[in-house]
mmCIF file of C-alpha atoms in Angstrom:
data_model
loop_
_atom_site.group_PDB
_atom_site.id
_atom_site.type_symbol
_atom_site.label_atom_id
_atom_site.label_comp_id
_atom_site.label_asym_id
_atom_site.label_seq_id
_atom_site.Cartn_x
_atom_site.Cartn_y
_atom_site.Cartn_z
ATOM 1 C CA MET A 230 0.067 -0.002 0.001
ATOM 2 C CA ASN A 231 3.077 2.262 0.236
ATOM 3 C CA ILE A 232 2.114 4.287 3.215
ATOM 4 C CA GLU A 233 4.568 7.262 3.477
ATOM 5 C CA ARG A 234 3.239 9.399 6.429
ATOM 6 C CA VAL A 235 0.980 9.302 9.326
ATOM 7 C CA GLU A 236 -0.495 12.438 11.143
ATOM 8 C CA LEU A 237 -2.009 12.566 14.524
ATOM 9 C CA LYS A 238 -4.239 15.519 15.764
ATOM 10 C CA ARG A 239 -5.675 15.705 19.263
ATOM 11 C CA LEU A 240 -9.033 17.423 19.244
ATOM 12 C CA HIS A 241 -11.379 18.780 22.059
ATOM 13 C CA ILE A 242 -14.878 18.926 20.829
ATOM 14 C CA PRO A 243 -17.596 20.177 23.203
ATOM 15 C CA PHE A 244 -20.897 18.337 23.536
ATOM 16 C CA LYS A 245 -24.145 20.018 22.939
ATOM 17 C CA ALA A 246 -25.063 18.939 26.404
ATOM 18 C CA SER A 247 -23.140 16.954 29.207
ATOM 19 C CA PHE A 248 -23.677 13.149 29.128
ATOM 20 C CA GLU A 249 -23.756 10.925 32.276
ATOM 21 C CA ALA A 250 -23.437 7.279 32.596
ATOM 22 C CA SER A 251 -22.759 5.077 35.656
ATOM 23 C CA PHE A 252 -19.018 5.890 35.416
ATOM 24 C CA GLY A 253 -19.320 9.672 35.309
ATOM 25 C CA ARG A 254 -20.323 12.798 33.377
ATOM 26 C CA MET A 255 -18.679 14.191 30.280
ATOM 27 C CA SER A 256 -18.868 17.693 28.785
ATOM 28 C CA LYS A 257 -16.362 17.311 25.823
ATOM 29 C CA ARG A 258 -14.860 14.666 23.510
ATOM 30 C CA ASP A 259 -11.135 14.214 23.724
ATOM 31 C CA LEU A 260 -9.897 12.277 20.856
ATOM 32 C CA VAL A 261 -7.006 11.583 18.389
ATOM 33 C CA LEU A 262 -7.709 12.019 14.655
ATOM 34 C CA VAL A 263 -5.427 9.753 12.654
ATOM 35 C CA SER A 264 -4.579 10.496 8.932
ATOM 36 C CA VAL A 265 -2.582 8.042 6.880
ATOM 37 C CA TYR A 266 -0.961 9.269 3.693
ATOM 38 C CA SER A 267 0.119 7.182 0.659
ATOM 39 C CA SER A 268 2.539 7.985 -2.168
ATOM 40 C CA ASP A 269 -0.415 8.338 -4.571
ATOM 41 C CA GLY A 270 -1.840 11.270 -2.701
ATOM 42 C CA LYS A 271 -4.710 9.536 -1.040
ATOM 43 C CA VAL A 272 -5.524 9.829 2.734
ATOM 44 C CA GLY A 273 -7.254 7.498 5.044
ATOM 45 C CA TYR A 274 -8.895 8.616 8.306
ATOM 46 C CA GLY A 275 -9.425 6.924 11.700
ATOM 47 C CA GLU A 276 -10.455 8.049 15.130
ATOM 48 C CA SER A 277 -9.613 6.929 18.682
ATOM 49 C CA THR A 278 -12.631 6.064 20.827
ATOM 50 C CA SER A 279 -10.806 6.257 24.261
ATOM 51 C CA MET A 280 -11.900 8.873 26.683
ATOM 52 C CA ALA A 281 -9.729 11.231 28.717
ATOM 53 C CA PHE A 282 -9.979 8.984 31.703
ATOM 54 C CA PRO A 283 -9.753 5.186 32.220
ATOM 55 C CA TRP A 284 -13.397 4.692 33.349
ATOM 56 C CA TYR A 285 -14.707 2.680 30.334
ATOM 57 C CA ASN A 286 -11.598 0.752 29.987
ATOM 58 C CA GLU A 287 -7.851 1.023 30.776
ATOM 59 C CA GLU A 288 -7.014 3.275 27.825
ATOM 60 C CA THR A 289 -7.091 7.047 27.712
ATOM 61 C CA THR A 290 -6.423 9.656 25.061
ATOM 62 C CA ASP A 291 -2.974 10.096 26.380
ATOM 63 C CA THR A 292 -2.172 6.431 26.351
ATOM 64 C CA VAL A 293 -3.543 6.029 22.750
ATOM 65 C CA TRP A 294 -1.247 8.846 21.670
ATOM 66 C CA TYR A 295 1.776 7.339 23.318
ATOM 67 C CA MET A 296 1.150 3.784 21.837
ATOM 68 C CA LEU A 297 0.546 5.196 18.461
ATOM 69 C CA GLU A 298 3.719 7.284 18.456
ATOM 70 C CA GLN A 299 6.122 4.874 20.241
ATOM 71 C CA PHE A 300 4.924 1.499 18.931
ATOM 72 C CA LEU A 301 2.209 1.238 16.333
ATOM 73 C CA ILE A 302 3.061 3.944 13.777
ATOM 74 C CA PRO A 303 6.768 2.799 13.662
ATOM 75 C CA LYS A 304 5.541 -0.801 13.094
ATOM 76 C CA LEU A 305 3.251 0.361 10.236
ATOM 77 C CA LEU A 306 5.755 2.655 8.561
ATOM 78 C CA THR A 307 8.525 0.033 8.534
ATOM 79 C CA ALA A 308 6.400 -2.863 7.336
ATOM 80 C CA GLU A 309 5.294 -3.958 3.848
ATOM 81 C CA ILE A 310 1.577 -4.517 3.786
ATOM 82 C CA THR A 311 -0.870 -5.211 1.011
ATOM 83 C CA SER A 312 -4.189 -5.190 2.759
ATOM 84 C CA PRO A 313 -5.680 -3.889 6.055
ATOM 85 C CA GLU A 314 -6.109 -7.330 7.476
ATOM 86 C CA GLU A 315 -2.348 -7.627 7.603
ATOM 87 C CA VAL A 316 -2.418 -4.554 10.139
ATOM 88 C CA ALA A 317 -4.196 -6.650 12.721
ATOM 89 C CA GLU A 318 -1.522 -9.313 12.429
ATOM 90 C CA LEU A 319 1.227 -6.769 12.504
ATOM 91 C CA PHE A 320 -0.066 -5.386 15.780
ATOM 92 C CA ALA A 321 -0.950 -8.707 17.350
ATOM 93 C CA PRO A 322 2.286 -9.005 19.376
ATOM 94 C CA ILE A 323 1.405 -5.833 21.320
ATOM 95 C CA ARG A 324 -0.912 -6.683 24.210
ATOM 96 C CA ARG A 325 -4.295 -4.989 24.291
ATOM 97 C CA ASN A 326 -4.273 -1.180 23.663
ATOM 98 C CA ASN A 327 -7.225 -1.969 21.320
ATOM 99 C CA MET A 328 -8.358 1.618 20.875
ATOM 100 C CA ALA A 329 -4.948 2.809 19.785
ATOM 101 C CA LYS A 330 -4.777 -0.227 17.291
ATOM 102 C CA ALA A 331 -8.254 0.438 15.955
ATOM 103 C CA ALA A 332 -7.694 4.177 15.302
ATOM 104 C CA LEU A 333 -4.635 3.449 13.032
ATOM 105 C CA GLU A 334 -6.121 0.285 11.446
ATOM 106 C CA GLY A 335 -9.261 2.131 10.628
ATOM 107 C CA ALA A 336 -7.315 4.813 8.864
ATOM 108 C CA VAL A 337 -5.540 2.099 6.787
ATOM 109 C CA TRP A 338 -8.881 0.485 5.921
ATOM 110 C CA ASP A 339 -10.172 3.907 4.638
ATOM 111 C CA LEU A 340 -6.992 4.387 2.610
ATOM 112 C CA TYR A 341 -7.166 0.931 1.135
ATOM 113 C CA CYS A 342 -10.767 1.340 0.017
ATOM 114 C CA LYS A 343 -10.076 4.670 -1.602
ATOM 115 C CA GLN A 344 -7.191 3.176 -3.462
ATOM 116 C CA LYS A 345 -9.504 0.494 -4.696
ATOM 117 C CA ASN A 346 -12.272 3.087 -5.323
ATOM 118 C CA ILE A 347 -14.810 1.121 -3.253
ATOM 119 C CA SER A 348 -16.776 2.046 -0.184
ATOM 120 C CA LEU A 349 -15.556 0.995 3.215
ATOM 121 C CA ALA A 350 -18.773 -1.065 3.587
ATOM 122 C CA LYS A 351 -18.117 -2.974 0.329
ATOM 123 C CA GLY A 352 -14.432 -3.544 1.447
ATOM 124 C CA LEU A 353 -15.721 -5.122 4.609
ATOM 125 C CA GLY A 354 -18.275 -7.279 2.797
ATOM 126 C CA GLY A 355 -21.339 -5.260 3.750
ATOM 127 C CA GLU A 356 -24.524 -5.586 1.657
ATOM 128 C CA LYS A 357 -26.992 -3.091 3.184
ATOM 129 C CA GLU A 358 -27.841 0.226 1.593
ATOM 130 C CA LYS A 359 -29.283 1.713 4.706
ATOM 131 C CA ILE A 360 -29.210 0.799 8.525
ATOM 132 C CA ASP A 361 -31.584 1.164 11.436
ATOM 133 C CA VAL A 362 -30.144 3.252 14.243
ATOM 134 C CA GLY A 363 -30.933 3.792 17.910
ATOM 135 C CA VAL A 364 -30.061 6.473 20.486
ATOM 136 C CA SER A 365 -28.339 6.274 23.827
ATOM 137 C CA ILE A 366 -29.689 8.549 26.742
ATOM 138 C CA GLY A 367 -27.541 9.266 29.722
ATOM 139 C CA ILE A 368 -28.570 9.302 33.350
ATOM 140 C CA GLU A 369 -30.659 12.408 33.838
ATOM 141 C CA PRO A 370 -31.225 14.370 37.082
ATOM 142 C CA THR A 371 -34.844 13.555 37.252
ATOM 143 C CA VAL A 372 -37.141 10.911 35.690
ATOM 144 C CA ASP A 373 -39.223 13.722 34.175
ATOM 145 C CA LEU A 374 -36.209 15.104 32.282
ATOM 146 C CA LEU A 375 -35.511 11.553 31.044
ATOM 147 C CA LEU A 376 -39.141 11.269 29.744
ATOM 148 C CA GLU A 377 -38.916 14.439 27.796
ATOM 149 C CA LYS A 378 -35.779 13.152 26.082
ATOM 150 C CA VAL A 379 -37.346 9.751 25.348
ATOM 151 C CA GLU A 380 -40.355 11.530 23.821
ATOM 152 C CA GLY A 381 -38.167 13.596 21.556
ATOM 153 C CA PHE A 382 -36.217 10.633 20.205
ATOM 154 C CA ILE A 383 -39.490 8.556 19.731
ATOM 155 C CA GLN A 384 -40.765 11.392 17.654
ATOM 156 C CA GLU A 385 -37.474 11.525 15.573
ATOM 157 C CA GLY A 386 -38.167 7.833 14.802
ATOM 158 C CA TYR A 387 -35.123 6.194 16.371
ATOM 159 C CA LYS A 388 -35.451 2.296 16.175
ATOM 160 C CA LYS A 389 -34.102 1.645 19.698
ATOM 161 C CA ILE A 390 -33.976 3.631 22.937
ATOM 162 C CA LYS A 391 -31.033 2.868 25.230
ATOM 163 C CA ILE A 392 -31.223 4.064 28.782
ATOM 164 C CA LYS A 393 -28.123 4.285 31.022
ATOM 165 C CA VAL A 394 -28.911 2.859 34.486
ATOM 166 C CA LYS A 395 -27.194 2.467 37.894
ATOM 167 C CA PRO A 396 -28.362 1.356 41.252
ATOM 168 C CA GLY A 397 -31.100 3.682 42.362
ATOM 169 C CA PHE A 398 -31.865 4.859 38.761
ATOM 170 C CA ASP A 399 -33.170 1.728 37.080
ATOM 171 C CA VAL A 400 -36.526 0.184 37.869
ATOM 172 C CA GLU A 401 -38.460 3.385 38.276
ATOM 173 C CA PRO A 402 -37.231 5.102 34.999
ATOM 174 C CA MET A 403 -38.151 1.863 33.024
ATOM 175 C CA ARG A 404 -41.598 1.792 34.805
ATOM 176 C CA GLU A 405 -42.309 5.281 33.905
ATOM 177 C CA ILE A 406 -41.207 5.094 30.309
ATOM 178 C CA ARG A 407 -43.426 1.965 29.826
ATOM 179 C CA LYS A 408 -46.343 3.733 31.592
ATOM 180 C CA GLN A 409 -46.038 6.902 29.449
ATOM 181 C CA PHE A 410 -45.086 5.433 26.084
ATOM 182 C CA GLY A 411 -46.276 1.804 26.168
ATOM 183 C CA TYR A 412 -44.562 -1.533 25.448
ATOM 184 C CA ASP A 413 -44.130 -0.976 21.679
ATOM 185 C CA VAL A 414 -41.212 1.273 22.123
ATOM 186 C CA PRO A 415 -37.956 -0.759 21.643
ATOM 187 C CA LEU A 416 -36.268 -0.267 24.975
ATOM 188 C CA MET A 417 -33.035 -1.433 26.522
ATOM 189 C CA ALA A 418 -30.896 -0.761 29.760
ATOM 190 C CA ASP A 419 -27.189 -0.172 29.774
ATOM 191 C CA ALA A 420 -25.625 -0.661 33.087
ATOM 192 C CA ASN A 421 -21.863 -0.228 32.348
ATOM 193 C CA SER A 422 -20.864 -2.793 35.046
ATOM 194 C CA ALA A 423 -22.728 -0.929 37.893
ATOM 195 C CA TYR A 424 -24.139 -4.137 39.522
ATOM 196 C CA THR A 425 -23.172 -7.374 41.174
ATOM 197 C CA LEU A 426 -25.041 -10.705 41.736
ATOM 198 C CA HIS A 427 -26.048 -9.109 45.165
ATOM 199 C CA ASP A 428 -28.351 -7.014 42.966
ATOM 200 C CA LEU A 429 -30.175 -9.957 41.564
ATOM 201 C CA ALA A 430 -33.619 -8.925 42.959
ATOM 202 C CA THR A 431 -33.338 -5.470 41.314
ATOM 203 C CA LEU A 432 -32.157 -6.964 37.968
ATOM 204 C CA LYS A 433 -35.028 -9.488 37.972
ATOM 205 C CA GLU A 434 -37.468 -6.740 38.406
ATOM 206 C CA LEU A 435 -36.409 -5.277 34.901
ATOM 207 C CA ASP A 436 -37.832 -8.556 33.298
ATOM 208 C CA GLN A 437 -41.316 -7.027 33.586
ATOM 209 C CA PHE A 438 -40.574 -4.212 31.226
ATOM 210 C CA ASN A 439 -39.911 -6.421 28.124
ATOM 211 C CA LEU A 440 -36.576 -4.945 27.447
ATOM 212 C CA ILE A 441 -34.577 -5.857 24.238
ATOM 213 C CA MET A 442 -31.535 -6.618 26.639
ATOM 214 C CA ILE A 443 -29.688 -5.441 29.696
ATOM 215 C CA GLU A 444 -26.164 -4.429 28.549
ATOM 216 C CA GLN A 445 -23.123 -5.375 30.766
ATOM 217 C CA PRO A 446 -24.903 -5.409 34.122
ATOM 218 C CA LEU A 447 -21.912 -7.031 35.929
ATOM 219 C CA ALA A 448 -18.112 -6.426 36.042
ATOM 220 C CA HIS A 449 -16.295 -5.224 33.004
ATOM 221 C CA ASP A 450 -13.925 -8.192 32.783
ATOM 222 C CA ASP A 451 -16.527 -10.909 33.737
ATOM 223 C CA ILE A 452 -18.134 -13.714 31.737
ATOM 224 C CA ILE A 453 -18.579 -16.228 34.609
ATOM 225 C CA ASP A 454 -21.108 -14.363 36.729
ATOM 226 C CA HIS A 455 -22.969 -13.126 33.588
ATOM 227 C CA ALA A 456 -23.535 -16.860 32.813
ATOM 228 C CA LYS A 457 -25.085 -17.306 36.348
ATOM 229 C CA LEU A 458 -27.092 -14.183 35.866
ATOM 230 C CA GLN A 459 -28.519 -15.095 32.439
ATOM 231 C CA LYS A 460 -30.009 -18.254 33.909
ATOM 232 C CA GLU A 461 -31.958 -16.173 36.348
ATOM 233 C CA LEU A 462 -33.290 -13.520 33.820
ATOM 234 C CA GLN A 463 -35.880 -13.733 30.999
ATOM 235 C CA THR A 464 -34.315 -10.497 29.453
ATOM 236 C CA PRO A 465 -31.295 -11.273 27.255
ATOM 237 C CA ILE A 466 -27.958 -10.171 28.607
ATOM 238 C CA CYS A 467 -25.733 -8.235 26.080
ATOM 239 C CA LEU A 468 -21.931 -8.132 26.669
ATOM 240 C CA ASP A 469 -19.979 -5.014 25.945
ATOM 241 C CA GLU A 470 -16.843 -4.286 28.059
ATOM 242 C CA SER A 471 -16.167 -8.070 28.500
ATOM 243 C CA ILE A 472 -15.537 -8.734 24.841
ATOM 244 C CA HIS A 473 -12.089 -7.606 23.400
ATOM 245 C CA SER A 474 -11.558 -10.318 20.753
ATOM 246 C CA VAL A 475 -13.122 -13.119 18.867
ATOM 247 C CA GLU A 476 -11.890 -15.443 21.415
ATOM 248 C CA ASP A 477 -13.602 -13.663 24.237
ATOM 249 C CA ALA A 478 -16.762 -13.814 22.245
ATOM 250 C CA ARG A 479 -16.360 -17.549 21.661
ATOM 251 C CA LYS A 480 -15.956 -18.215 25.265
ATOM 252 C CA ALA A 481 -18.846 -16.055 26.373
ATOM 253 C CA ILE A 482 -21.094 -17.852 23.911
ATOM 254 C CA GLU A 483 -20.053 -21.291 24.953
ATOM 255 C CA LEU A 484 -20.583 -20.427 28.688
ATOM 256 C CA GLY A 485 -23.977 -19.060 28.143
ATOM 257 C CA SER A 486 -22.822 -15.562 29.426
ATOM 258 C CA CYS A 487 -25.076 -13.632 26.957
ATOM 259 C CA LYS A 488 -27.524 -13.844 24.148
ATOM 260 C CA ILE A 489 -26.405 -10.653 22.373
ATOM 261 C CA ILE A 490 -23.144 -9.081 21.675
ATOM 262 C CA ASN A 491 -22.175 -5.438 21.246
ATOM 263 C CA ILE A 492 -19.340 -4.900 18.828
ATOM 264 C CA LYS A 493 -17.474 -1.672 19.371
ATOM 265 C CA VAL A 494 -14.758 -1.238 16.784
ATOM 266 C CA GLY A 495 -12.435 0.472 19.159
ATOM 267 C CA ARG A 496 -12.941 -1.870 22.060
ATOM 268 C CA VAL A 497 -12.188 -4.968 20.051
ATOM 269 C CA GLY A 498 -9.078 -3.504 18.271
ATOM 270 C CA GLY A 499 -10.327 -2.579 14.761
ATOM 271 C CA LEU A 500 -12.564 -3.405 11.836
ATOM 272 C CA THR A 501 -10.844 -6.735 11.090
ATOM 273 C CA GLU A 502 -11.472 -8.138 14.503
ATOM 274 C CA SER A 503 -14.946 -6.693 14.354
ATOM 275 C CA LYS A 504 -15.700 -8.693 11.311
ATOM 276 C CA ARG A 505 -14.328 -11.847 12.852
ATOM 277 C CA ILE A 506 -16.652 -11.514 15.854
ATOM 278 C CA HIS A 507 -19.532 -10.740 13.520
ATOM 279 C CA ASP A 508 -18.885 -13.933 11.485
ATOM 280 C CA LEU A 509 -18.531 -16.124 14.725
ATOM 281 C CA CYS A 510 -21.770 -14.752 16.113
ATOM 282 C CA LYS A 511 -23.622 -15.219 12.767
ATOM 283 C CA ALA A 512 -22.466 -18.866 12.857
ATOM 284 C CA LYS A 513 -23.692 -19.272 16.424
ATOM 285 C CA ASN A 514 -26.991 -17.353 15.960
ATOM 286 C CA ILE A 515 -26.056 -14.608 18.314
ATOM 287 C CA PRO A 516 -27.413 -11.256 17.022
ATOM 288 C CA VAL A 517 -24.936 -8.282 17.154
ATOM 289 C CA TRP A 518 -25.192 -4.490 17.143
ATOM 290 C CA CYS A 519 -22.687 -1.693 16.970
ATOM 291 C CA GLY A 520 -22.260 0.321 19.953
ATOM 292 C CA GLY A 521 -21.209 4.052 20.058
ATOM 293 C CA MET A 522 -18.448 5.901 21.835
ATOM 294 C CA PHE A 523 -19.427 9.497 21.087
ATOM 295 C CA GLU A 524 -17.612 9.413 17.797
ATOM 296 C CA THR A 525 -17.286 12.261 15.328
ATOM 297 C CA GLY A 526 -18.354 11.726 11.658
ATOM 298 C CA VAL A 527 -15.171 9.891 11.060
ATOM 299 C CA GLY A 528 -15.931 7.150 13.744
ATOM 300 C CA ARG A 529 -19.500 7.130 12.740
ATOM 301 C CA ALA A 530 -18.648 6.315 9.209
ATOM 302 C CA HIS A 531 -16.670 3.421 10.395
ATOM 303 C CA ASN A 532 -19.582 2.188 12.554
ATOM 304 C CA ILE A 533 -21.943 2.629 9.614
ATOM 305 C CA ALA A 534 -19.752 0.562 7.322
ATOM 306 C CA ILE A 535 -19.318 -2.294 9.805
ATOM 307 C CA THR A 536 -23.115 -2.248 10.517
ATOM 308 C CA SER A 537 -23.784 -2.930 6.853
ATOM 309 C CA LEU A 538 -22.822 -6.603 7.530
ATOM 310 C CA SER A 539 -25.720 -8.960 7.544
ATOM 311 C CA ASN A 540 -25.762 -10.056 11.336
ATOM 312 C CA PHE A 541 -25.995 -6.553 12.599
ATOM 313 C CA THR A 542 -29.723 -7.098 13.124
ATOM 314 C CA ILE A 543 -30.271 -4.826 16.152
ATOM 315 C CA PRO A 544 -30.128 -1.100 15.763
ATOM 316 C CA GLY A 545 -26.898 0.440 16.940
ATOM 317 C CA ASP A 546 -25.993 3.563 18.724
ATOM 318 C CA THR A 547 -24.794 5.530 15.605
ATOM 319 C CA SER A 548 -27.143 8.361 15.730
ATOM 320 C CA ALA A 549 -27.050 11.479 13.578
ATOM 321 C CA SER A 550 -24.206 14.012 14.131
ATOM 322 C CA ASN A 551 -26.555 16.597 15.675
ATOM 323 C CA ARG A 552 -27.208 14.218 18.637
ATOM 324 C CA TYR A 553 -24.004 15.283 20.156
ATOM 325 C CA TRP A 554 -22.280 17.993 18.218
ATOM 326 C CA ILE A 555 -23.175 21.511 17.321
ATOM 327 C CA GLU A 556 -20.538 21.173 14.599
ATOM 328 C CA ASP A 557 -19.025 17.842 13.324
ATOM 329 C CA ILE A 558 -15.656 17.487 11.511
ATOM 330 C CA VAL A 559 -17.153 15.926 8.275
ATOM 331 C CA GLU A 560 -19.201 16.928 5.449
ATOM 332 C CA PRO A 561 -21.876 16.265 4.781
ATOM 333 C CA GLU A 562 -22.830 15.607 8.467
ATOM 334 C CA VAL A 563 -24.140 12.225 9.303
ATOM 335 C CA ALA A 564 -27.891 12.687 9.098
ATOM 336 C CA LEU A 565 -30.954 10.557 9.066
ATOM 337 C CA ILE A 566 -32.355 9.953 5.571
ATOM 338 C CA GLU A 567 -35.667 8.898 7.082
ATOM 339 C CA PRO A 568 -36.794 8.340 10.785
ATOM 340 C CA GLY A 569 -34.442 6.091 12.468
ATOM 341 C CA MET A 570 -32.316 5.303 9.435
ATOM 342 C CA LEU A 571 -28.849 6.214 8.013
ATOM 343 C CA ALA A 572 -27.701 5.678 4.423
ATOM 344 C CA VAL A 573 -24.520 3.546 4.030
ATOM 345 C CA PRO A 574 -22.217 5.699 1.892
ATOM 346 C CA THR A 575 -21.292 4.376 -1.537
ATOM 347 C CA GLY A 576 -18.490 6.732 -2.178
ATOM 348 C CA ALA A 577 -14.804 5.582 -1.960
ATOM 349 C CA GLY A 578 -13.671 4.813 1.659
ATOM 350 C CA ILE A 579 -15.685 6.272 4.460
ATOM 351 C CA GLY A 580 -17.765 8.265 2.067
ATOM 352 C CA TYR A 581 -17.390 11.745 3.970
ATOM 353 C CA GLU A 582 -14.893 14.558 3.553
ATOM 354 C CA ILE A 583 -12.991 16.179 6.340
ATOM 355 C CA LYS A 584 -13.927 19.747 7.274
ATOM 356 C CA GLU A 585 -10.374 21.130 7.819
ATOM 357 C CA ASP A 586 -11.681 24.400 9.222
ATOM 358 C CA SER A 587 -13.543 22.564 11.936
ATOM 359 C CA VAL A 588 -10.573 20.351 12.744
ATOM 360 C CA LYS A 589 -8.390 23.528 13.132
ATOM 361 C CA LYS A 590 -11.041 24.986 15.449
ATOM 362 C CA PHE A 591 -10.869 22.005 17.831
ATOM 363 C CA LEU A 592 -7.247 21.269 17.521
ATOM 364 C CA VAL A 593 -5.108 20.986 20.617
ATOM 365 C CA HIS A 594 -1.986 19.276 19.410
ATOM 366 C CA GLN A 595 -0.611 17.597 16.171
ATOM 367 C CA LYS A 596 2.451 15.671 15.068
ATOM 368 C CA SER A 597 3.496 14.039 11.809
ATOM 369 C CA TYR A 598 5.518 10.839 11.338
ATOM 370 C CA SER A 599 7.144 9.718 8.099
ATOM 371 C CA LYS A 600 9.093 6.661 6.849
ATOM 372 C CA LYS A 601 12.276 8.793 6.776
ATOM 373 C CA THR A 602 12.086 10.030 10.441
ATOM 374 C CA THR A 603 11.012 6.534 11.593
ATOM 375 C CA GLU A 604 14.015 4.901 9.966
ATOM 376 C CA SER A 605 16.363 7.555 11.369
ATOM 377 C CA VAL A 606 14.981 7.047 14.846
ATOM 378 C CA GLY A 607 14.930 3.168 14.649
#
């Protein structure tokens, strides 16, 4: 593929409104935008999905930058690769740091598809022309405020409503949503590892609300207790934080730890591993969906592409750009083509252009790495 240069840009993008999950509240997105340049003048783009703090997983924006600069970029610039799948193998000896790996591998996938003049979705084997999407709602100060947001997103036609829950903010919000909007609304709960088996009685209460799933109720690294919990619940358990690879998915499925898996591209180390997990789950009749990490349009484009694969049968979290941002860094912005649906881009690569003026507005730091400098350092 003849990759000549890699550029990193750290961006701070303010949310339209702060967002709270069980692990904390956020007011801005802190990310690394990765650009990969080839000798033919084409550029591929990727985006880190880490946060500024190690609350979702062990990675942060600082660790992502460090891993990219010290290990991943030098490996890429000194290797001869012919396809993006080889990047996953190239990075395999480096333990974890999946979000750093995914940011760079995603940029290579975009570049590869642009060189082949095909869409990223087609490059991954996707067949859908449009995808169903849902929305994620954070923990609100009051149930009344939560109900207002739920009503707005129902009116916008989102195909799944995900509610963040934690002990003390779980049964009552679900009861009030069902009371006000009925049982036809596709509803799920996301716990972000806020519970233990000692909370079994509370979790069993959620069965009455006919939820699509309860996402990651127990520890972030657990698949044993989730198997015990799933036997006690009628509601399907979906695993998120516990799944970092196709091997994790295989073990969880064999143990009966879940009935659904959320595939987040950053969490599992990139698009190649995401596709492997998708293929395994399809063979095992486990439906999957694509979770969101507050991505800009770059990351959303990657999510849309992977969601075009056939076993992504549950609406994901890839909502429109205006859900979180006053201003996105791509054009056109990611927008619904009809209620609750996004088009799968057909243009080369991710199918969106970078808005350089917006990138400059949110830029905190940038650095460029070339084959020449890498060779001189190495």
